[in-house]
Amino acid sequence: QQQVKQSPQSLIVQKGGIPIINCAYENTAFDYFPWYQQFPGKGPALLIAIRPDVSEKKEGRFTISFNKSAKQFSLHIMDSQPGDSATYFCAARSPGNTPLVFGKGTRLSVIA
Amino acid sequence: GAGVSQTPSNKVTEKGKYVELRCDPISGHTALYWYRQSLGQGPEFLIYFQGTGAADDSGLPNDRFFAVRPEGSVSTLKIQRTERGDSAVYLCASSAGQGALNYGYTFGSGTRLTVV
């Protein structure tokens, strides 16, 4: 049973658009929700992360929106660029340094 | 080093052979994680070390998989009697560990294992 469900599987947007990637979880013990970006041939790289005591976090063009009651969180990329084309993974973990569990990923293509 | 280093970057082996995959974490990072990533999927947890000991090995698929971290730094993932289904990218990550303010993992670029 997948602990973090991510959608959509793939996404194509025009340059300047705002892609939105969604994740849902069931385990209410999760207390840390990061997003990772992965380019082909590379390992995932931490992009931005949020804890459940805030509803939104922004870092540059990347924003996480968090809805604790719905057990959902999403990644928004403002003013998307072709260089943002990559696979994005949401993840979650419980307290106590337990390992991250990842979604299946969203392949984003930003076309000029 | 500045990042997590994994060697080799690619490994092709014959079915039934034994392989070792190496991970050199960021200096000072006490926590080390192994994940496996199949094509088009997210990373799947295998095993986690805190220092020298395996704190959680619940993700290892069977007893053909084993990992060690004898001095609390470099780790080796060992796969015996490899099967074609073991083909995947094996990712290693390290973090500052329990109690650190930053939970973030730093991943290596992975070892792409192909069993033929």
PDB file of C-alpha atoms in Angstrom:
ATOM      1  CA  GLN A   1       0.000   0.000   0.000  1.00  0.00           C
ATOM      2  CA  GLN A   2       1.496   3.259  -1.109  1.00  0.00           C
ATOM      3  CA  GLN A   3       1.858   5.704   1.756  1.00  0.00           C
ATOM      4  CA  VAL A   4       2.107   8.813  -0.418  1.00  0.00           C
ATOM      5  CA  LYS A   5      -0.023   9.099  -3.568  1.00  0.00           C
ATOM      6  CA  GLN A   6       1.197  11.573  -6.159  1.00  0.00           C
ATOM      7  CA  SER A   7      -0.559  13.002  -9.206  1.00  0.00           C
ATOM      8  CA  PRO A   8      -0.415  13.586 -12.087  1.00  0.00           C
ATOM      9  CA  GLN A   9       2.110  11.106 -13.502  1.00  0.00           C
ATOM     10  CA  SER A  10       3.140  13.608 -16.144  1.00  0.00           C
ATOM     11  CA  LEU A  11       2.528  17.245 -16.894  1.00  0.00           C
ATOM     12  CA  ILE A  12       3.285  19.523 -19.827  1.00  0.00           C
ATOM     13  CA  VAL A  13       3.103  23.303 -19.422  1.00  0.00           C
ATOM     14  CA  GLN A  14       4.087  26.309 -21.456  1.00  0.00           C
ATOM     15  CA  LYS A  15       6.996  28.456 -20.315  1.00  0.00           C
ATOM     16  CA  GLY A  16       5.713  30.924 -17.741  1.00  0.00           C
ATOM     17  CA  GLY A  17       2.858  28.637 -16.666  1.00  0.00           C
ATOM     18  CA  ILE A  18       2.268  27.386 -13.119  1.00  0.00           C
ATOM     19  CA  PRO A  19       2.427  23.590 -12.892  1.00  0.00           C
ATOM     20  CA  ILE A  20       0.808  22.116  -9.785  1.00  0.00           C
ATOM     21  CA  ILE A  21       1.691  18.663  -8.469  1.00  0.00           C
ATOM     22  CA  ASN A  22      -0.394  17.054  -5.754  1.00  0.00           C
ATOM     23  CA  CYS A  23       0.241  14.498  -3.028  1.00  0.00           C
ATOM     24  CA  ALA A  24      -2.051  12.798  -0.556  1.00  0.00           C
ATOM     25  CA  TYR A  25      -1.158  10.774   2.519  1.00  0.00           C
ATOM     26  CA  GLU A  26      -2.932   8.692   5.146  1.00  0.00           C
ATOM     27  CA  ASN A  27      -0.504   8.496   8.047  1.00  0.00           C
ATOM     28  CA  THR A  28      -1.309  11.358  10.425  1.00  0.00           C
ATOM     29  CA  ALA A  29       1.995  10.739  12.234  1.00  0.00           C
ATOM     30  CA  PHE A  30       3.926  12.222   9.293  1.00  0.00           C
ATOM     31  CA  ASP A  31       5.562  15.481  10.387  1.00  0.00           C
ATOM     32  CA  TYR A  32       7.846  16.411   7.506  1.00  0.00           C
ATOM     33  CA  PHE A  33       6.927  16.781   3.839  1.00  0.00           C
ATOM     34  CA  PRO A  34       9.713  17.494   1.328  1.00  0.00           C
ATOM     35  CA  TRP A  35       9.711  17.779  -2.438  1.00  0.00           C
ATOM     36  CA  TYR A  36      12.628  16.478  -4.467  1.00  0.00           C
ATOM     37  CA  GLN A  37      13.675  17.287  -8.022  1.00  0.00           C
ATOM     38  CA  GLN A  38      15.471  14.715 -10.143  1.00  0.00           C
ATOM     39  CA  PHE A  39      17.210  15.173 -13.487  1.00  0.00           C
ATOM     40  CA  PRO A  40      18.072  12.181 -15.684  1.00  0.00           C
ATOM     41  CA  GLY A  41      21.147  10.348 -14.459  1.00  0.00           C
ATOM     42  CA  LYS A  42      21.208  12.196 -11.158  1.00  0.00           C
ATOM     43  CA  GLY A  43      19.939  11.494  -7.676  1.00  0.00           C
ATOM     44  CA  PRO A  44      16.960  13.404  -6.267  1.00  0.00           C
ATOM     45  CA  ALA A  45      17.800  16.827  -4.833  1.00  0.00           C
ATOM     46  CA  LEU A  46      15.866  18.494  -2.030  1.00  0.00           C
ATOM     47  CA  LEU A  47      13.847  21.404  -3.385  1.00  0.00           C
ATOM     48  CA  ILE A  48      11.659  22.606  -0.529  1.00  0.00           C
ATOM     49  CA  ALA A  49      10.069  21.109   2.585  1.00  0.00           C
ATOM     50  CA  ILE A  50       7.262  21.920   4.994  1.00  0.00           C
ATOM     51  CA  ARG A  51       6.081  20.873   8.451  1.00  0.00           C
ATOM     52  CA  PRO A  52       2.376  20.492   9.263  1.00  0.00           C
ATOM     53  CA  ASP A  53       2.231  23.532  11.552  1.00  0.00           C
ATOM     54  CA  VAL A  54       2.206  25.911   8.560  1.00  0.00           C
ATOM     55  CA  SER A  55      -0.118  26.031   5.559  1.00  0.00           C
ATOM     56  CA  GLU A  56       2.276  27.461   2.996  1.00  0.00           C
ATOM     57  CA  LYS A  57       5.987  27.848   2.400  1.00  0.00           C
ATOM     58  CA  LYS A  58       7.644  29.720  -0.429  1.00  0.00           C
ATOM     59  CA  GLU A  59      11.243  29.543  -1.599  1.00  0.00           C
ATOM     60  CA  GLY A  60      11.955  31.479  -4.760  1.00  0.00           C
ATOM     61  CA  ARG A  61       9.607  30.266  -7.499  1.00  0.00           C
ATOM     62  CA  PHE A  62       8.601  27.137  -5.550  1.00  0.00           C
ATOM     63  CA  THR A  63       5.669  27.050  -3.126  1.00  0.00           C
ATOM     64  CA  ILE A  64       4.285  24.223  -1.024  1.00  0.00           C
ATOM     65  CA  SER A  65       0.638  24.421   0.021  1.00  0.00           C
ATOM     66  CA  PHE A  66      -0.320  22.155   2.907  1.00  0.00           C
ATOM     67  CA  ASN A  67      -3.840  21.125   3.942  1.00  0.00           C
ATOM     68  CA  LYS A  68      -3.624  19.170   7.186  1.00  0.00           C
ATOM     69  CA  SER A  69      -7.342  18.371   7.457  1.00  0.00           C
ATOM     70  CA  ALA A  70      -7.434  16.987   3.914  1.00  0.00           C
ATOM     71  CA  LYS A  71      -4.045  15.268   4.326  1.00  0.00           C
ATOM     72  CA  GLN A  72      -2.843  16.767   1.090  1.00  0.00           C
ATOM     73  CA  PHE A  73       0.032  18.936  -0.013  1.00  0.00           C
ATOM     74  CA  SER A  74       1.036  20.375  -3.339  1.00  0.00           C
ATOM     75  CA  LEU A  75       3.956  21.944  -5.155  1.00  0.00           C
ATOM     76  CA  HIS A  76       3.473  25.045  -7.301  1.00  0.00           C
ATOM     77  CA  ILE A  77       6.184  26.314  -9.639  1.00  0.00           C
ATOM     78  CA  MET A  78       5.746  29.966 -10.539  1.00  0.00           C
ATOM     79  CA  ASP A  79       6.933  31.310 -13.895  1.00  0.00           C
ATOM     80  CA  SER A  80       8.094  27.844 -14.978  1.00  0.00           C
ATOM     81  CA  GLN A  81      11.128  27.596 -17.234  1.00  0.00           C
ATOM     82  CA  PRO A  82      12.394  24.866 -19.600  1.00  0.00           C
ATOM     83  CA  GLY A  83      15.171  24.233 -17.069  1.00  0.00           C
ATOM     84  CA  ASP A  84      12.504  23.123 -14.574  1.00  0.00           C
ATOM     85  CA  SER A  85      11.803  20.090 -16.785  1.00  0.00           C
ATOM     86  CA  ALA A  86      12.526  17.170 -14.469  1.00  0.00           C
ATOM     87  CA  THR A  87      10.824  14.525 -12.377  1.00  0.00           C
ATOM     88  CA  TYR A  88       9.416  15.730  -9.073  1.00  0.00           C
ATOM     89  CA  PHE A  89       8.809  13.526  -6.044  1.00  0.00           C
ATOM     90  CA  CYS A  90       6.849  14.268  -2.917  1.00  0.00           C
ATOM     91  CA  ALA A  91       7.833  12.454   0.250  1.00  0.00           C
ATOM     92  CA  ALA A  92       6.927  12.206   3.910  1.00  0.00           C
ATOM     93  CA  ARG A  93       8.337  10.872   7.141  1.00  0.00           C
ATOM     94  CA  SER A  94       7.338  10.220  10.725  1.00  0.00           C
ATOM     95  CA  PRO A  95       9.231  11.623  13.731  1.00  0.00           C
ATOM     96  CA  GLY A  96      12.346   9.882  15.012  1.00  0.00           C
ATOM     97  CA  ASN A  97      14.477   9.931  11.895  1.00  0.00           C
ATOM     98  CA  THR A  98      12.432   7.245  10.171  1.00  0.00           C
ATOM     99  CA  PRO A  99      13.167   6.914   6.457  1.00  0.00           C
ATOM    100  CA  LEU A 100      11.380   9.034   3.888  1.00  0.00           C
ATOM    101  CA  VAL A 101       8.619   7.415   1.859  1.00  0.00           C
ATOM    102  CA  PHE A 102       8.317   8.723  -1.682  1.00  0.00           C
ATOM    103  CA  GLY A 103       5.534   9.178  -4.187  1.00  0.00           C
ATOM    104  CA  LYS A 104       5.866   7.661  -7.654  1.00  0.00           C
ATOM    105  CA  GLY A 105       6.905  10.931  -9.236  1.00  0.00           C
ATOM    106  CA  THR A 106       5.618  13.456 -11.761  1.00  0.00           C
ATOM    107  CA  ARG A 107       7.484  14.039 -14.989  1.00  0.00           C
ATOM    108  CA  LEU A 108       7.253  17.735 -15.802  1.00  0.00           C
ATOM    109  CA  SER A 109       8.003  19.160 -19.238  1.00  0.00           C
ATOM    110  CA  VAL A 110       8.101  22.922 -19.672  1.00  0.00           C
ATOM    111  CA  ILE A 111       7.986  23.855 -23.333  1.00  0.00           C
ATOM    112  CA  ALA A 112       9.125  27.171 -24.743  1.00  0.00           C
TER     113      ALA A 112
ATOM    114  CA  GLY B   1      33.892  15.318  -0.083  1.00  0.00           C
ATOM    115  CA  ALA B   2      31.255  17.896  -0.871  1.00  0.00           C
ATOM    116  CA  GLY B   3      28.590  15.417  -1.846  1.00  0.00           C
ATOM    117  CA  VAL B   4      27.580  11.773  -1.605  1.00  0.00           C
ATOM    118  CA  SER B   5      29.732   9.630  -3.848  1.00  0.00           C
ATOM    119  CA  GLN B   6      28.575   6.282  -5.234  1.00  0.00           C
ATOM    120  CA  THR B   7      30.693   3.803  -7.118  1.00  0.00           C
ATOM    121  CA  PRO B   8      30.530   2.343  -9.625  1.00  0.00           C
ATOM    122  CA  SER B   9      28.139   4.562 -11.558  1.00  0.00           C
ATOM    123  CA  ASN B  10      27.200   1.610 -13.760  1.00  0.00           C
ATOM    124  CA  LYS B  11      27.485  -2.116 -13.170  1.00  0.00           C
ATOM    125  CA  VAL B  12      26.535  -4.895 -15.547  1.00  0.00           C
ATOM    126  CA  THR B  13      26.628  -8.384 -14.092  1.00  0.00           C
ATOM    127  CA  GLU B  14      25.482 -11.836 -15.040  1.00  0.00           C
ATOM    128  CA  LYS B  15      22.569 -13.488 -13.330  1.00  0.00           C
ATOM    129  CA  GLY B  16      23.740 -15.391 -10.267  1.00  0.00           C
ATOM    130  CA  LYS B  17      26.821 -13.268  -9.644  1.00  0.00           C
ATOM    131  CA  TYR B  18      27.666 -11.300  -6.495  1.00  0.00           C
ATOM    132  CA  VAL B  19      27.934  -7.497  -6.567  1.00  0.00           C
ATOM    133  CA  GLU B  20      29.007  -4.785  -4.168  1.00  0.00           C
ATOM    134  CA  LEU B  21      27.896  -1.168  -4.415  1.00  0.00           C
ATOM    135  CA  ARG B  22      29.742   1.496  -2.476  1.00  0.00           C
ATOM    136  CA  CYS B  23      28.518   4.729  -0.900  1.00  0.00           C
ATOM    137  CA  ASP B  24      30.734   7.463   0.530  1.00  0.00           C
ATOM    138  CA  PRO B  25      28.501   9.886   2.468  1.00  0.00           C
ATOM    139  CA  ILE B  26      29.029  13.536   3.337  1.00  0.00           C
ATOM    140  CA  SER B  27      31.656  13.825   6.042  1.00  0.00           C
ATOM    141  CA  GLY B  28      30.069  14.029   9.472  1.00  0.00           C
ATOM    142  CA  HIS B  29      26.665  12.753   8.398  1.00  0.00           C
ATOM    143  CA  THR B  30      25.673  10.064  10.859  1.00  0.00           C
ATOM    144  CA  ALA B  31      22.612   8.766   9.020  1.00  0.00           C
ATOM    145  CA  LEU B  32      22.939   6.817   5.760  1.00  0.00           C
ATOM    146  CA  TYR B  33      20.127   5.412   3.646  1.00  0.00           C
ATOM    147  CA  TRP B  34      19.949   3.011   0.723  1.00  0.00           C
ATOM    148  CA  TYR B  35      17.067   3.234  -1.724  1.00  0.00           C
ATOM    149  CA  ARG B  36      16.277   1.422  -4.949  1.00  0.00           C
ATOM    150  CA  GLN B  37      14.651   3.174  -7.899  1.00  0.00           C
ATOM    151  CA  SER B  38      13.107   1.253 -10.745  1.00  0.00           C
ATOM    152  CA  LEU B  39      12.358   2.922 -14.055  1.00  0.00           C
ATOM    153  CA  GLY B  40       9.510   5.398 -13.758  1.00  0.00           C
ATOM    154  CA  GLN B  41       9.116   4.864 -10.025  1.00  0.00           C
ATOM    155  CA  GLY B  42       9.991   6.731  -6.854  1.00  0.00           C
ATOM    156  CA  PRO B  43      12.850   5.681  -4.606  1.00  0.00           C
ATOM    157  CA  GLU B  44      11.989   2.623  -2.511  1.00  0.00           C
ATOM    158  CA  PHE B  45      13.564   2.349   0.941  1.00  0.00           C
ATOM    159  CA  LEU B  46      15.953  -0.544   1.588  1.00  0.00           C
ATOM    160  CA  ILE B  47      17.976   0.068   4.755  1.00  0.00           C
ATOM    161  CA  TYR B  48      19.030   2.879   7.082  1.00  0.00           C
ATOM    162  CA  PHE B  49      22.148   3.199   9.250  1.00  0.00           C
ATOM    163  CA  GLN B  50      22.599   5.434  12.246  1.00  0.00           C
ATOM    164  CA  GLY B  51      26.337   5.331  12.833  1.00  0.00           C
ATOM    165  CA  THR B  52      27.628   1.794  12.351  1.00  0.00           C
ATOM    166  CA  GLY B  53      24.428  -0.059  13.105  1.00  0.00           C
ATOM    167  CA  ALA B  54      21.483  -0.814  10.853  1.00  0.00           C
ATOM    168  CA  ALA B  55      18.630   1.045  12.536  1.00  0.00           C
ATOM    169  CA  ASP B  56      16.005  -0.213  10.080  1.00  0.00           C
ATOM    170  CA  ASP B  57      16.477  -2.924   7.448  1.00  0.00           C
ATOM    171  CA  SER B  58      12.782  -3.564   6.856  1.00  0.00           C
ATOM    172  CA  GLY B  59      13.020  -2.597   3.195  1.00  0.00           C
ATOM    173  CA  LEU B  60      15.538  -5.249   2.171  1.00  0.00           C
ATOM    174  CA  PRO B  61      13.550  -7.499  -0.199  1.00  0.00           C
ATOM    175  CA  ASN B  62      15.129 -10.810   0.865  1.00  0.00           C
ATOM    176  CA  ASP B  63      18.232 -12.349   2.412  1.00  0.00           C
ATOM    177  CA  ARG B  64      20.240 -11.953  -0.799  1.00  0.00           C
ATOM    178  CA  PHE B  65      20.595  -8.272   0.114  1.00  0.00           C
ATOM    179  CA  PHE B  66      22.918  -7.135   2.868  1.00  0.00           C
ATOM    180  CA  ALA B  67      24.592  -3.846   3.779  1.00  0.00           C
ATOM    181  CA  VAL B  68      27.362  -2.818   6.135  1.00  0.00           C
ATOM    182  CA  ARG B  69      28.841   0.385   7.470  1.00  0.00           C
ATOM    183  CA  PRO B  70      31.714  -0.850   9.668  1.00  0.00           C
ATOM    184  CA  GLU B  71      33.280   2.485  10.622  1.00  0.00           C
ATOM    185  CA  GLY B  72      30.206   4.679  10.494  1.00  0.00           C
ATOM    186  CA  SER B  73      31.181   6.325   7.227  1.00  0.00           C
ATOM    187  CA  VAL B  74      31.430   4.367   3.967  1.00  0.00           C
ATOM    188  CA  SER B  75      28.703   1.809   3.367  1.00  0.00           C
ATOM    189  CA  THR B  76      28.571  -1.167   1.032  1.00  0.00           C
ATOM    190  CA  LEU B  77      25.394  -2.758  -0.290  1.00  0.00           C
ATOM    191  CA  LYS B  78      25.950  -6.392  -1.176  1.00  0.00           C
ATOM    192  CA  ILE B  79      23.704  -8.473  -3.407  1.00  0.00           C
ATOM    193  CA  GLN B  80      24.231 -12.216  -3.687  1.00  0.00           C
ATOM    194  CA  ARG B  81      23.002 -14.477  -6.494  1.00  0.00           C
ATOM    195  CA  THR B  82      21.746 -11.527  -8.513  1.00  0.00           C
ATOM    196  CA  GLU B  83      18.499 -11.864 -10.449  1.00  0.00           C
ATOM    197  CA  ARG B  84      17.241  -9.907 -13.456  1.00  0.00           C
ATOM    198  CA  GLY B  85      14.608  -8.324 -11.204  1.00  0.00           C
ATOM    199  CA  ASP B  86      17.395  -6.694  -9.179  1.00  0.00           C
ATOM    200  CA  SER B  87      18.135  -4.387 -12.114  1.00  0.00           C
ATOM    201  CA  ALA B  88      17.522  -0.832 -10.947  1.00  0.00           C
ATOM    202  CA  VAL B  89      19.302   2.329  -9.842  1.00  0.00           C
ATOM    203  CA  TYR B  90      20.550   1.988  -6.280  1.00  0.00           C
ATOM    204  CA  LEU B  91      20.629   5.329  -4.517  1.00  0.00           C
ATOM    205  CA  CYS B  92      22.467   6.245  -1.353  1.00  0.00           C
ATOM    206  CA  ALA B  93      21.640   9.299   0.763  1.00  0.00           C
ATOM    207  CA  SER B  94      23.074  10.768   3.931  1.00  0.00           C
ATOM    208  CA  SER B  95      21.757  13.251   6.459  1.00  0.00           C
ATOM    209  CA  ALA B  96      22.895  14.877   9.655  1.00  0.00           C
ATOM    210  CA  GLY B  97      20.782  12.376  11.547  1.00  0.00           C
ATOM    211  CA  GLN B  98      18.437  12.332  14.485  1.00  0.00           C
ATOM    212  CA  GLY B  99      18.086  15.592  16.328  1.00  0.00           C
ATOM    213  CA  ALA B 100      19.330  17.695  13.462  1.00  0.00           C
ATOM    214  CA  LEU B 101      17.166  20.673  12.582  1.00  0.00           C
ATOM    215  CA  ASN B 102      17.504  19.848   8.916  1.00  0.00           C
ATOM    216  CA  TYR B 103      15.940  16.530   8.006  1.00  0.00           C
ATOM    217  CA  GLY B 104      17.087  16.863   4.406  1.00  0.00           C
ATOM    218  CA  TYR B 105      18.740  14.003   2.621  1.00  0.00           C
ATOM    219  CA  THR B 106      21.574  14.473   0.153  1.00  0.00           C
ATOM    220  CA  PHE B 107      21.491  11.770  -2.497  1.00  0.00           C
ATOM    221  CA  GLY B 108      24.303  10.454  -4.615  1.00  0.00           C
ATOM    222  CA  SER B 109      23.876   9.981  -8.353  1.00  0.00           C
ATOM    223  CA  GLY B 110      23.267   6.292  -7.887  1.00  0.00           C
ATOM    224  CA  THR B 111      24.627   3.047  -9.260  1.00  0.00           C
ATOM    225  CA  ARG B 112      22.742   1.682 -12.245  1.00  0.00           C
ATOM    226  CA  LEU B 113      22.773  -2.103 -11.857  1.00  0.00           C
ATOM    227  CA  THR B 114      21.891  -4.247 -14.855  1.00  0.00           C
ATOM    228  CA  VAL B 115      21.633  -8.000 -14.423  1.00  0.00           C
ATOM    229  CA  VAL B 116      21.784  -9.874 -17.731  1.00  0.00           C
TER     230      VAL B 116
END
